[in-house]
Short mmCIF file of C-alpha atoms in Angstrom, two decimals:
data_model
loop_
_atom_site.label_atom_id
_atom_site.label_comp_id
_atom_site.label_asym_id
_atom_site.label_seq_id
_atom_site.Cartn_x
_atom_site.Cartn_y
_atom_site.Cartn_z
CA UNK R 11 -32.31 -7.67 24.65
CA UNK R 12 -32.43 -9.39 21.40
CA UNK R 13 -29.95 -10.34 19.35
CA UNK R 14 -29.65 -7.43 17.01
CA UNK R 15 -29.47 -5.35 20.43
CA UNK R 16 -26.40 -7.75 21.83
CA UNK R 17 -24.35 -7.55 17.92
CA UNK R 18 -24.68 -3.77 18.74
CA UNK R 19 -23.01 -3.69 22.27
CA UNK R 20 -19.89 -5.87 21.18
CA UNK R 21 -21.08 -9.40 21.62
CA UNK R 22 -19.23 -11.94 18.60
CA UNK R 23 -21.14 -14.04 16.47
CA UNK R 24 -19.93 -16.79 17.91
CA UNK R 25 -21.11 -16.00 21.33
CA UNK R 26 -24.53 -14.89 20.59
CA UNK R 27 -26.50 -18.42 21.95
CA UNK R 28 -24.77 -17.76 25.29
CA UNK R 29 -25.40 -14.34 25.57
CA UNK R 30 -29.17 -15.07 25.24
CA UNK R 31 -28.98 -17.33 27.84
CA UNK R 32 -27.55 -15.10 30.08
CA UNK R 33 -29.90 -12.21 29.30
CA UNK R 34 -32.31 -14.97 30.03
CA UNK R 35 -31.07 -15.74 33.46
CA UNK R 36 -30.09 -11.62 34.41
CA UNK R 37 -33.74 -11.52 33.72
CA UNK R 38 -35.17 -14.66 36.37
CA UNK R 39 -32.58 -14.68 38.47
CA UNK R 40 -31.45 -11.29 38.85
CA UNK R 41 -34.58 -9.28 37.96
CA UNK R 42 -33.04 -7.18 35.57
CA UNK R 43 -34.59 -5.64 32.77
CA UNK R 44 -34.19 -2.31 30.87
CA UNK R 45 -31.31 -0.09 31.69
CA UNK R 46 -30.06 -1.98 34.52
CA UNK R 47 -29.56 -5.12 32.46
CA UNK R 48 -27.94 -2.73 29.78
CA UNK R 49 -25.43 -1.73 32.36
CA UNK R 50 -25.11 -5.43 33.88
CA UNK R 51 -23.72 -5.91 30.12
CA UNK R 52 -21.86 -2.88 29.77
CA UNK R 53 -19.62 -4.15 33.35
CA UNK R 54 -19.45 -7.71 31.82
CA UNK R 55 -18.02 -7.22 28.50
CA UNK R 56 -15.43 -4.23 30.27
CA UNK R 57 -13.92 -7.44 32.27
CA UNK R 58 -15.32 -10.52 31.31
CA UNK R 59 -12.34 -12.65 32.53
CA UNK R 60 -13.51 -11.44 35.85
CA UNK R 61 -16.80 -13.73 35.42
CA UNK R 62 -16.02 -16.91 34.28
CA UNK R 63 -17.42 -18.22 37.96
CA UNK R 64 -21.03 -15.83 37.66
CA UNK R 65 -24.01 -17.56 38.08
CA UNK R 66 -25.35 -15.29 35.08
CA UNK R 67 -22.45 -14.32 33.39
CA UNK R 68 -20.01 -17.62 33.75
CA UNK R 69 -21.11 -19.16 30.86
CA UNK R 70 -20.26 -15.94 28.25
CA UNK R 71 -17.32 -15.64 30.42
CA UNK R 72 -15.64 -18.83 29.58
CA UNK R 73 -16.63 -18.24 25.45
CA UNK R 74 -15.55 -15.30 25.55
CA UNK R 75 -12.22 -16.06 27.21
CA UNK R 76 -11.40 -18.81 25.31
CA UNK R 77 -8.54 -18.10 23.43
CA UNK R 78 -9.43 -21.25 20.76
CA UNK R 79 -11.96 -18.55 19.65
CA UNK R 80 -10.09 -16.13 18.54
CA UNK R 81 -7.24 -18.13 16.50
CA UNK R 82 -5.12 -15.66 14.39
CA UNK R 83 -3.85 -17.29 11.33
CA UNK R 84 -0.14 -16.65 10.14
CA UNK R 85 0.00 -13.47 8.30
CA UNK R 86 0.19 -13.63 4.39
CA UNK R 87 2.49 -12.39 2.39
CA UNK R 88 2.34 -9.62 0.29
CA UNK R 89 4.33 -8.18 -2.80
CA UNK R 90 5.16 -4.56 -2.99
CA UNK R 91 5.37 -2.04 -6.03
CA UNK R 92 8.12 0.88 -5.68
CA UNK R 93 11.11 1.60 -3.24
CA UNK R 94 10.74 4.75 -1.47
CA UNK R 95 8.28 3.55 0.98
CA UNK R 96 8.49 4.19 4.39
CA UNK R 97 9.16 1.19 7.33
CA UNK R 98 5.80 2.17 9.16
CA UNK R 99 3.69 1.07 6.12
CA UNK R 100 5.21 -2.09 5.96
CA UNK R 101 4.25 -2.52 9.27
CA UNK R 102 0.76 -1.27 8.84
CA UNK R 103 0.15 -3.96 5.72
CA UNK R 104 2.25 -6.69 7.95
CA UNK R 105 -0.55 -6.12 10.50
CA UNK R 106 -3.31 -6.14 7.82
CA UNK R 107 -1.97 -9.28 6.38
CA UNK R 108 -2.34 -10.72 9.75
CA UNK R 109 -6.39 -10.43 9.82
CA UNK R 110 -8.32 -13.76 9.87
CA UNK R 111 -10.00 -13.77 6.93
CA UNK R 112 -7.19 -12.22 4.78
CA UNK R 113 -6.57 -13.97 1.19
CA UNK R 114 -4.44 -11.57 -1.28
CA UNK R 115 -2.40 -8.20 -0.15
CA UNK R 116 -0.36 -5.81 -2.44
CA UNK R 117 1.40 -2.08 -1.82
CA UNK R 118 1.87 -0.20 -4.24
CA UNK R 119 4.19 2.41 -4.90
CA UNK R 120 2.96 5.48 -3.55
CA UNK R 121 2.71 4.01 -0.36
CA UNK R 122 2.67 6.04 2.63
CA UNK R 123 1.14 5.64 6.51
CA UNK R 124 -2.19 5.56 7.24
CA UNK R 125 -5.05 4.56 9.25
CA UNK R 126 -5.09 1.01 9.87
CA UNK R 127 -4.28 -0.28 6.13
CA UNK R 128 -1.53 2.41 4.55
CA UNK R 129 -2.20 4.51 1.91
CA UNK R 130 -1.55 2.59 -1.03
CA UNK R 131 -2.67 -0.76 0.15
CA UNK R 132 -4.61 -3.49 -1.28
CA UNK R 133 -6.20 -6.24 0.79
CA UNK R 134 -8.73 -8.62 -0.14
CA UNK R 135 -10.56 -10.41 2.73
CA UNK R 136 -12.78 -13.40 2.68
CA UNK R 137 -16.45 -12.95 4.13
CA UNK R 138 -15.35 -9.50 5.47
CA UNK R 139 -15.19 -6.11 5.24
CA UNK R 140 -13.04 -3.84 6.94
CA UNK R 141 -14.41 0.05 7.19
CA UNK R 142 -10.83 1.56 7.61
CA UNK R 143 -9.28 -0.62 4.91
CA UNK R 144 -12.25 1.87 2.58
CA UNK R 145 -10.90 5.13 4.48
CA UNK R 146 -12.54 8.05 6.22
CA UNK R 147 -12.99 9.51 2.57
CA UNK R 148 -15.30 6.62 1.15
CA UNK R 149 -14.93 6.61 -3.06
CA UNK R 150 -12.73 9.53 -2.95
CA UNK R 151 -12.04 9.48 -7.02
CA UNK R 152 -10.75 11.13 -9.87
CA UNK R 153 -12.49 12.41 -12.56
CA UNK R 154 -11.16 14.16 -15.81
CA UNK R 155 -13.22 15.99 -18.53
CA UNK R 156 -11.79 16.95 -22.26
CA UNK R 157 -13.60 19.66 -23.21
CA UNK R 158 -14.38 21.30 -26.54
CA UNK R 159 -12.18 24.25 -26.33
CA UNK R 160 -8.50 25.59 -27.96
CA UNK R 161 -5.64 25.41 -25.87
CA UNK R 162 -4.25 28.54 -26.40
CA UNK R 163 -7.46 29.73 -24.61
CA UNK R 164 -5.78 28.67 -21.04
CA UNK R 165 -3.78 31.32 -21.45
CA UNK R 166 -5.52 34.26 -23.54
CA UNK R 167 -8.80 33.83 -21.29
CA UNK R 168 -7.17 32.96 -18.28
CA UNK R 169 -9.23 34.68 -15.93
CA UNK R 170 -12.52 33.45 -17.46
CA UNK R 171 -10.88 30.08 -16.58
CA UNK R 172 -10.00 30.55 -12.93
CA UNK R 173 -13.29 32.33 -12.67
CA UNK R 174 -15.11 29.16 -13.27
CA UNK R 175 -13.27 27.36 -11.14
CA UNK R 176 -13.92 29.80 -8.01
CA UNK R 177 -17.66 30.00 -8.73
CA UNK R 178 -18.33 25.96 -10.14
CA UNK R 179 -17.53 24.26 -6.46
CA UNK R 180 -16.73 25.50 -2.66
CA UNK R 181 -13.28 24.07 -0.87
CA UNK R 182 -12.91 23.90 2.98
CA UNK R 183 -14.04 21.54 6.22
CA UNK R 184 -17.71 21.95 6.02
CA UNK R 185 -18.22 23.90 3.17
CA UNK R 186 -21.27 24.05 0.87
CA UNK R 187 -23.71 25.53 -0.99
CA UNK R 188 -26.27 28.40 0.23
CA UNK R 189 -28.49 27.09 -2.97
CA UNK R 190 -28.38 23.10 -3.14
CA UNK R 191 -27.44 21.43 -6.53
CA UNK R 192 -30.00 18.54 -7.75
CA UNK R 193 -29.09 15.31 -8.73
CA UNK R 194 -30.73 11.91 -9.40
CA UNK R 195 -28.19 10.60 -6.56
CA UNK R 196 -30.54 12.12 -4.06
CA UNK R 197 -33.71 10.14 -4.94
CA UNK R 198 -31.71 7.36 -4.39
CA UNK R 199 -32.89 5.40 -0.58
CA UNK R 200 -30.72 6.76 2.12
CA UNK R 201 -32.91 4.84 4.30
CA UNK R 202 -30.73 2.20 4.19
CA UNK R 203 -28.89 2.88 7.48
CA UNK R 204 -29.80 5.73 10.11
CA UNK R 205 -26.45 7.07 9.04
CA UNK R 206 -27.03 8.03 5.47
CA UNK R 207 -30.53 9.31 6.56
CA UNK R 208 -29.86 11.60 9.23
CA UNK R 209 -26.82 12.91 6.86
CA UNK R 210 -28.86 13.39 3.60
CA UNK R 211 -29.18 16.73 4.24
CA UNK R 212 -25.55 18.23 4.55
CA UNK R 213 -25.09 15.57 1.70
CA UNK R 214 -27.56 17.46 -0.35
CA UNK R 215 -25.91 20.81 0.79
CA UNK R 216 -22.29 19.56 0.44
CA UNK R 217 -23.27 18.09 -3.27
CA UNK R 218 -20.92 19.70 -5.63
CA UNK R 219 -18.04 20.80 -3.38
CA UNK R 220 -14.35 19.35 -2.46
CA UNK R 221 -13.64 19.93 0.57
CA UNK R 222 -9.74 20.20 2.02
CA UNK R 223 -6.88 18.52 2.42
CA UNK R 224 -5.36 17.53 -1.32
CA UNK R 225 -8.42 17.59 -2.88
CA UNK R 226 -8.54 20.16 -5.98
CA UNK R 227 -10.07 20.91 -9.34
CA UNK R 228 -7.80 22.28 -12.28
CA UNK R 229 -7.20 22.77 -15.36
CA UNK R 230 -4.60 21.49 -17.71
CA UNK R 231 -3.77 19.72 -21.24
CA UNK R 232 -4.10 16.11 -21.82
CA UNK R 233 -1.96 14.89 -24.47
CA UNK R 234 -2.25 12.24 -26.67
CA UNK R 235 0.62 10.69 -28.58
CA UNK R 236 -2.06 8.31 -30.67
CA UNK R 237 -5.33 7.92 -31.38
CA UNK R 238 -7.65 5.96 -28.46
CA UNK R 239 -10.84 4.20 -29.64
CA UNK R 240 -12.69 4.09 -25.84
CA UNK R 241 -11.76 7.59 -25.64
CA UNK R 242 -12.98 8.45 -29.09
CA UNK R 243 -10.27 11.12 -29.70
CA UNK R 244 -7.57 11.50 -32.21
CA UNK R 245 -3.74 12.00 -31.28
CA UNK R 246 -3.26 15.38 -30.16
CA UNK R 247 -3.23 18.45 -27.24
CA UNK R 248 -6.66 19.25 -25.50
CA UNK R 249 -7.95 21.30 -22.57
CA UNK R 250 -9.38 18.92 -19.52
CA UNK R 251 -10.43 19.77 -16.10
CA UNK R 252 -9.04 17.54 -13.58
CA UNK R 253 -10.91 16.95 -9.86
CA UNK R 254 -10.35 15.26 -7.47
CA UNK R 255 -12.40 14.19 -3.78
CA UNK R 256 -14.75 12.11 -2.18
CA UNK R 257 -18.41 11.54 -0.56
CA UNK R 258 -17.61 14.59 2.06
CA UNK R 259 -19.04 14.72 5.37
CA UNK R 260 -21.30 12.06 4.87
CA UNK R 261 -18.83 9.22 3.98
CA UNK R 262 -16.48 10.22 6.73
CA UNK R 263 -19.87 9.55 9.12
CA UNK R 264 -19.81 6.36 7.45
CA UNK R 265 -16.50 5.32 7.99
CA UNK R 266 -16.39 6.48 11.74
CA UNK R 267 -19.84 4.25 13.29
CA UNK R 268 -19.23 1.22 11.43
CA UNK R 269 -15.15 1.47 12.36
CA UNK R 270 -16.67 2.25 16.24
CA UNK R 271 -19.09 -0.81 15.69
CA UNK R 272 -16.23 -2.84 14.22
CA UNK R 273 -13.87 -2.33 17.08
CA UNK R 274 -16.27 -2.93 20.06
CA UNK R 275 -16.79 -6.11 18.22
CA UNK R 276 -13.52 -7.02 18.25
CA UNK R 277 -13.01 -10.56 20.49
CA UNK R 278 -10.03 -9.31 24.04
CA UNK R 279 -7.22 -11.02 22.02
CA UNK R 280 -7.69 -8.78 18.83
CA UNK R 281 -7.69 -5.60 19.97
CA UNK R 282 -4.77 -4.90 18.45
CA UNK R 283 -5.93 -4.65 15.20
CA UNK R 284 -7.50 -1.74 15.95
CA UNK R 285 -8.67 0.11 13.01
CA UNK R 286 -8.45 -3.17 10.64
CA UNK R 287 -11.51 -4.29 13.37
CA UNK R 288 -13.71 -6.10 10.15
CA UNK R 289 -17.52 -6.64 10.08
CA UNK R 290 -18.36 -9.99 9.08
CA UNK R 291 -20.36 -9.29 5.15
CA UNK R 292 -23.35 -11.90 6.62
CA UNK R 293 -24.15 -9.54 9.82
CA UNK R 294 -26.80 -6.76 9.75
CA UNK R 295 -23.86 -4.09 10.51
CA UNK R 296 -21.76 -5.80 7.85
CA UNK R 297 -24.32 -5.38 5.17
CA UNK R 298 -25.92 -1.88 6.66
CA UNK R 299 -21.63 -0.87 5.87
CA UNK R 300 -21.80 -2.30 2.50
CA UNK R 301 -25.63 -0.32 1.66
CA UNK R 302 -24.00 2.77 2.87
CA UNK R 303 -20.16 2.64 1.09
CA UNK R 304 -22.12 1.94 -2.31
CA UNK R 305 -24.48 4.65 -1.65
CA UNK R 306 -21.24 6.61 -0.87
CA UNK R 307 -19.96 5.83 -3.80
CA UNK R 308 -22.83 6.75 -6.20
CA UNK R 309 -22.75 10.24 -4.04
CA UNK R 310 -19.50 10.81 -4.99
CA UNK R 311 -19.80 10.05 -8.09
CA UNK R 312 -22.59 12.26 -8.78
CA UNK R 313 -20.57 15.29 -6.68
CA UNK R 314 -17.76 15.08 -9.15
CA UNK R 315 -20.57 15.38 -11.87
CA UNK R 316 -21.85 18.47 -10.89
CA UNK R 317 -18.65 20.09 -10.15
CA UNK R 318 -18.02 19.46 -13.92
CA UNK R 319 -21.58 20.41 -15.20
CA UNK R 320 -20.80 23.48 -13.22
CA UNK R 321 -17.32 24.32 -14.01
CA UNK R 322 -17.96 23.91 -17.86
CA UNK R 323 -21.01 25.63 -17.72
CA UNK R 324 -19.03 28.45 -16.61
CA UNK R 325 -16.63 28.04 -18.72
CA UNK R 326 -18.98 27.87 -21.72
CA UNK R 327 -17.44 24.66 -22.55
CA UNK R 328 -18.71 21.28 -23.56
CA UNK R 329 -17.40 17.91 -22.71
CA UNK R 330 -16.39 15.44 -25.35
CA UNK R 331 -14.27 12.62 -23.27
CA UNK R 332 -13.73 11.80 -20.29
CA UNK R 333 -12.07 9.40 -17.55
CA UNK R 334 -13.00 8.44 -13.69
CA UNK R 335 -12.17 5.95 -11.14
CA UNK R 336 -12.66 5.25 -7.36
CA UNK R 337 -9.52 4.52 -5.08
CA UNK R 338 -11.06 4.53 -1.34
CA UNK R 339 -13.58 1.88 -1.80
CA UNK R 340 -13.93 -1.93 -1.58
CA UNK R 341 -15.43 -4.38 -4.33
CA UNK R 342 -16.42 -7.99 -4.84
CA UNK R 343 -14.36 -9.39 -7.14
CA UNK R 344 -13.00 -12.97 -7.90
CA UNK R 345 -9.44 -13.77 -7.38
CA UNK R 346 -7.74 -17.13 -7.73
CA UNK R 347 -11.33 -18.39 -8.38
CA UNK R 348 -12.51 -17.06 -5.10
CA UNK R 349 -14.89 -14.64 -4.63
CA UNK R 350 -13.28 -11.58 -1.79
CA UNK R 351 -13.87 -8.49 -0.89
CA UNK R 352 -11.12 -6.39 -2.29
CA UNK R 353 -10.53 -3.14 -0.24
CA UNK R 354 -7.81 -0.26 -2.45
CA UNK R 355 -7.12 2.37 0.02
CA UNK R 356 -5.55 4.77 -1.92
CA UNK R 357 -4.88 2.35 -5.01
CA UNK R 358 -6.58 2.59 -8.28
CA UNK R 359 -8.75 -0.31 -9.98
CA UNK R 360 -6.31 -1.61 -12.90
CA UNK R 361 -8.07 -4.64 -14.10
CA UNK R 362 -7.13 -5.66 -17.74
CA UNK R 363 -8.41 -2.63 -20.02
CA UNK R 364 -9.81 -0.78 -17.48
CA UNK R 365 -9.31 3.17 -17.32
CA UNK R 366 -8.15 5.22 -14.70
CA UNK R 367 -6.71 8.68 -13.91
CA UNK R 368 -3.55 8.50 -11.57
CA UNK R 369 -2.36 12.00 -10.65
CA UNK R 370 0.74 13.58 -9.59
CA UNK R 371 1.14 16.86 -7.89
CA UNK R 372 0.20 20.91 -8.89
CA UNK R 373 3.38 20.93 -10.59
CA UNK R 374 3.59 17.66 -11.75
CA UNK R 375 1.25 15.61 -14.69
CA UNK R 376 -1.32 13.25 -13.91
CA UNK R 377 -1.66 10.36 -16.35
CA UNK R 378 -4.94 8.52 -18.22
CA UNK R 379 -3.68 4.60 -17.94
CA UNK R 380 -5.13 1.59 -18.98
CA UNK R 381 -5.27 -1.29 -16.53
CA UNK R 382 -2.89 -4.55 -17.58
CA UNK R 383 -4.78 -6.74 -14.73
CA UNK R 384 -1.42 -7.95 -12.65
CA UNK R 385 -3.04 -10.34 -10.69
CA UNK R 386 0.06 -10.51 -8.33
CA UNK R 387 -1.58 -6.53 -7.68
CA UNK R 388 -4.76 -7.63 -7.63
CA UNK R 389 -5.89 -5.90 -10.61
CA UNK R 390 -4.50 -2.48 -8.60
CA UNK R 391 -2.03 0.40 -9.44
CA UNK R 392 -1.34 3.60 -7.59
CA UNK R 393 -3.57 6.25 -6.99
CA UNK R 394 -0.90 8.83 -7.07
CA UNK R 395 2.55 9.99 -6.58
CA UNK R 396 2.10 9.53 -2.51
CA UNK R 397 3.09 11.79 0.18
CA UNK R 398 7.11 11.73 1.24
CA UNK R 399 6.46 13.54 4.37
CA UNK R 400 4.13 14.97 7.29
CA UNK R 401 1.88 17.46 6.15
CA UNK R 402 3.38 19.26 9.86
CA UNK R 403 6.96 18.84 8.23
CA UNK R 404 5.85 20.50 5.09
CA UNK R 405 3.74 23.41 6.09
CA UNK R 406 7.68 23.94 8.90
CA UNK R 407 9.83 23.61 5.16
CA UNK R 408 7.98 25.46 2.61
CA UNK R 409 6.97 28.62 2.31
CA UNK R 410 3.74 28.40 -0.03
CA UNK R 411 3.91 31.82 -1.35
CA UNK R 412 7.52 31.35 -2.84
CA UNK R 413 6.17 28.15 -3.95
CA UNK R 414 3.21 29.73 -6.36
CA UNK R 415 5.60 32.75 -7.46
CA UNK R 416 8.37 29.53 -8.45
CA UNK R 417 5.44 27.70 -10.25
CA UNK R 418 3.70 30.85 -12.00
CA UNK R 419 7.16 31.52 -13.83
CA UNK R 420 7.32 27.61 -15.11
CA UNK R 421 3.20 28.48 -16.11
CA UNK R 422 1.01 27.20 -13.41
CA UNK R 423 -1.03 29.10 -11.94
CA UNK R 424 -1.91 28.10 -8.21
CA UNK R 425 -5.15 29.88 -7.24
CA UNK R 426 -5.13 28.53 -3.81
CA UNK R 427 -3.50 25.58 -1.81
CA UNK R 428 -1.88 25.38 1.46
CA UNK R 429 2.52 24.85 1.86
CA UNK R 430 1.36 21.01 2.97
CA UNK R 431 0.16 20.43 -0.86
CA UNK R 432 3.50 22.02 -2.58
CA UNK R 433 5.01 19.46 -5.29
CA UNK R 434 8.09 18.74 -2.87
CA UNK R 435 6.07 16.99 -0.11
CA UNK R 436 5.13 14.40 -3.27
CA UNK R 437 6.82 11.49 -4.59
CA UNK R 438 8.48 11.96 -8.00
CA UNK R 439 5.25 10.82 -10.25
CA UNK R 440 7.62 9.98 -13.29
CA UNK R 441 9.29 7.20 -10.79
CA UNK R 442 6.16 6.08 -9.58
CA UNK R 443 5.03 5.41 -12.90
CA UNK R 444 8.08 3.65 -13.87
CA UNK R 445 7.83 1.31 -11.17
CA UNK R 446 4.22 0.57 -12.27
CA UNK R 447 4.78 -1.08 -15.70
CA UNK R 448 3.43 -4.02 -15.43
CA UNK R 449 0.41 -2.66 -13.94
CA UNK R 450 -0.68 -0.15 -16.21
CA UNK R 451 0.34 1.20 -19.92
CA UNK R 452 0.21 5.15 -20.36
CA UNK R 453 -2.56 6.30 -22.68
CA UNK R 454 -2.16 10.11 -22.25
CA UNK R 455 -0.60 12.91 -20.14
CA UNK R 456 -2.34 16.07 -18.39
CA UNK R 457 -0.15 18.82 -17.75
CA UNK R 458 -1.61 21.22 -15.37
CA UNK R 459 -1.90 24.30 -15.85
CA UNK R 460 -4.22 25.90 -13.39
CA UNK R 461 -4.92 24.78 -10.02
CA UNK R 462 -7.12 25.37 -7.37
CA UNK R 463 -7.09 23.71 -3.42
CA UNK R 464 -8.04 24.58 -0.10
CA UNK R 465 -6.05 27.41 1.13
CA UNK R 466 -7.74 28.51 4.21
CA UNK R 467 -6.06 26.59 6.52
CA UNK R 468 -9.00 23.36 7.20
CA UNK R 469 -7.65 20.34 8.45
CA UNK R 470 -6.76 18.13 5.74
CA UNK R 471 -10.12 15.52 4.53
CA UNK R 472 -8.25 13.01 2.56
#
C-alpha cells in the first residue's frame, strides 16, 4: 500500500510516516499482503484505540489517539444579515465556525437549514476545502437574458411563449435529452478525476436541462428605472427569461465521493463535523475536488447557455443583455490580506461592482444588483428570498392548483411546479432585500410573468 492508497482508506496527513511503517511491518512480520492487509487496515482504523499495544499497529495507534492531534480551535464569530432565520442554522454556521482552518463566516438573510453549512452561509477556510460547504448542486446559478422583443408580446403570443419554454429544456430527477446538445464545455478534460469521466456521458445527455426541486426557467419583465452602462441598455420595460439550476447529476456525484472521502478522513475526535469533513487544498483528493467543482462549474455554465440558445431560438428572439452568477461554489479570494478559500452555499458573489441576479419566488420579482463588496459579508449577499418552511409542511398546507388559479388572475401564468414551490413557503423577497443594503444596490427588477418548474412529483435537486 502506498501512500496515495492509505489517504484513500482514511489515514490523516499527519499520520502517513507511521502508517508506512506499519504496512511495512504487517508485511515482515505478519505476512500480509493484498486483500488481507487491506482488511488488517480496514479492523485497525474501525477501533484503533484498541491497538495502541500491537506489535504492528501500536505505533499508528498512539498517533492516531492522540488527542494533541486533533486540537479544535475556538469557534469564530460570525455576523448575520436578516431576522427571520431559524435557530437550527445558527447552529449549523456555529458548528462551521468551529472547523480548524476557519478564518471569516457570514449568514445572510435568506438563511435556512441545510447540509452541513446552512443555506445562506458563507465560510472561508484556510488551506481547505470543504465539499458540503459547495452543496450537492455544485455552481447551481442564475442566469437572465433581455431579449429583443415587445412586451406586450407576453401576453398577445402567450402560447408561442410557453411553447418555447416546454420544448427549449426537460425538468425532472434524471431527465434529459433523447438528441444531445453540443457545447465547447464537453471538449473540455473530464479526465481530471474518475468521477467527471465516468459521468461525462449523462453530463452530455443532461446538457441543457433543469432538473427538480426549485429550479425553473420563466419569463418576465426586467425593469429599469435608469440607464446602466455594463448592461448597455437605456431606462425602460423589457422581456427576459430567467433560469435557474446547476451541474445536474454530475455535480451531485461530485459532491457525494469527495464528502465520503472527506469524512473517512476525518481524525475519532472530529467526527462530529460530519458533513463540514474538509480536504486539505495540498492533498491529491483536495485538488482532484477542486479540478472537478471548476469543471462543474464551467458545465453549468454552459447548461444554462443552451437552455437560452434554445429557448430564444424558439422563441424567435435574440438576446441583447444579460446577467449570471454562481451561488453553490467556492473561490480563492483574498480577505484581510490572506488568501482563503471562500465557500457561498446558497449566497451570491457581491464583490464591489460585481453583478448578480438574486431571485424571489413565482409570484414574487427577482432583482439585477450590483455588488457593494461588504467585507464584514465577505463580498456575499443572498441568493434568494430563502425557504420559511419544510417542503413536507408545504406540499400538507397548500393546495397547488388553487395556488396557479390565485396567481393566473394577478397575471402569472404557472405552467408547472409542485405545492412545495408556491410563493408562501418563501421569505418575503422585498424584506430580504431591505435587510441587504449594504451589500448590494438594486439595478433593475424582473417581474415574472410566466413560469415553468418541475411538477411531476421528483424529489427536490437543489
Amino acid at each position: 500500500m502506498n501512500k496515495r492508497q492509505l489517504e484513500k482508506i482514511g489515514i490523516p496527513d499527519y499520520a502517513l510516516r507511521e502508517a508506512i511503517q506499519a504496512v511495512q511491518k504487517a508485511v515482515s512480520v505478519r505476512g500480509l499482503r493484498g486483500t488481507p492487509l487491506k482488511q488488517a487496515f480496514k479492523e485497525f482504523l474501525d477501533a484503533p484505540e484498541a491497538f495502541t499495544e500491537d506489535e504492528v499497529f501500536g505505533e499508528l495507534a498512539l498517533v492516531l489517539t492522540d488527542e494533541t492531534n486533533h486540537f479544535v480551535p475556538d469557534p469564530i464569530s460570525y455576523r448575520t444579515w436578516g431576522t427571520e432565520i431559524d435557530p437550527a442554522s445558527h447552529v449549523q454556521m456555529q458548528q462551521a465556525c468551529g472547523l480548524p482552518g476557519a478564518y471569516g463566516a457570514a449568514l445572510m438573510p435568506d438563511a435556512h437549514v441545510g447540509y452541513g453549512l446552512p443555506i445562506g452561509g458563507v465560510l472561508a477556510m484556510e488551506g481547505k476545502v470543504v465539499p458540503y460547504a459547495v452543496g450537492v448542486d455544485i455552481a447551481c446559478r442564475m442566469k437572465l437574458s433581455i431579449l429583443d422583443m415587445p412586451v406586450e408580446s407576453l401576453e398577445k403570443n402567450f402560447e408561442h411563449y410557453r411553447n418555447s419554454l416546454e420544448n427549449g429544456t426537460r425538468f425532472g430527477v434524471g431527465s434529459k435529452w433523447d438528441t444531445p446538445h453540443d457545447h465547447e464545455v464537453l471538449d473540455r478534460d473530464w479526465t481530471v478525476t474518475r468521477v467527471t469521466r465516468e459521468n461525462k456521458d449523462k453530463a452530455r445527455n443532461q446538457l441543457g436541462t433543469s432538473g427538480s426541486g426549485n429550479h425553473f426557467v420563466e419569463y418576465g419583465i426586467v425593469t429599469l428605472d435608469e440607464r446602466d452602462e455594463e448592461l448597455n441598455l437605456d431606462a425602460g420595460q423589457y422581456v427576459a427569461l430567467l433560469s435557474h439550476s446547476g451541474s445536474r447529476g454530475t455535480g451531485a456525484s461530485v459532491c457525494n465521493v469527495y464528502s465520503s472521502i472527506a469524512q473517512r478522513k476525518l481524525p475519532q475526535s472530529m467526527k462530529d463535523f460530519g458533513r463540514l469533513a474538509w480536504l486539505e487544498m495540498d492533498s491529491a483528493e483536495g485538488q482532484e475536488y477542486w479540478e472537478a467543482m471548476n469543471l462543474m462549474g464551467e458545465y453549468a455554465a454552459a447548461n444554462h447557455a443552451v437552455i437560452h440558445k434554445n429557448v430564444a431560438k424558439l422563441l424567435g428572439a435574440r438576446i441583447i443583455s444579460g446577467v449570471e452568477n454562481h451561488h453553490n461554489f467556492a473561490w480563492k479570494e483574498t480577505h484581510g490580506g490572506k488568501e482563503v478559500i471562500v465557500h457561498r452555499k446558497g449566497a451570491t458573489p457581491a464583490g464591489a461592482g460585481v453583478l448578480g441576479v438574486i431571485p424571489g419566488s413565482m409570484a414574487s420579482p427577482a432583482f439585477i444588483v450590483r455588488g457593494k463588496g461588504n467585507a464584514e459579508s465577505l463580498d456575499s449577499a443572498s441568493h434568494g428570498a430563502g425557504r420559511r418552511m419544510s417542503r413536507t409542511k408545504a406540499k400538507s398546507l397548500y393546495n397547488f392548483k388553487a395556488v396557479r388559479n390565485d396567481l393566473l388572475k394577478k397575471g402569472v401564468h404557472i405552467i408547472s411546479a409542485g405545492s412545495d414551490e408556491v410563493p408562501g413557503v418563501y421569505k418575503d423577497i422585498e424584506s430580504v432585500m431591505q435587510e441587504q443594503q449594504d451589500l448590494v444596490e438594486t439595478v433593475g427588477r424582473f417581474d415574472p410573468k410566466i413560469v415553468k418548474m418541475c411538477g411531476d412529483g421528483s424529489r427536490a435537486e437543489d
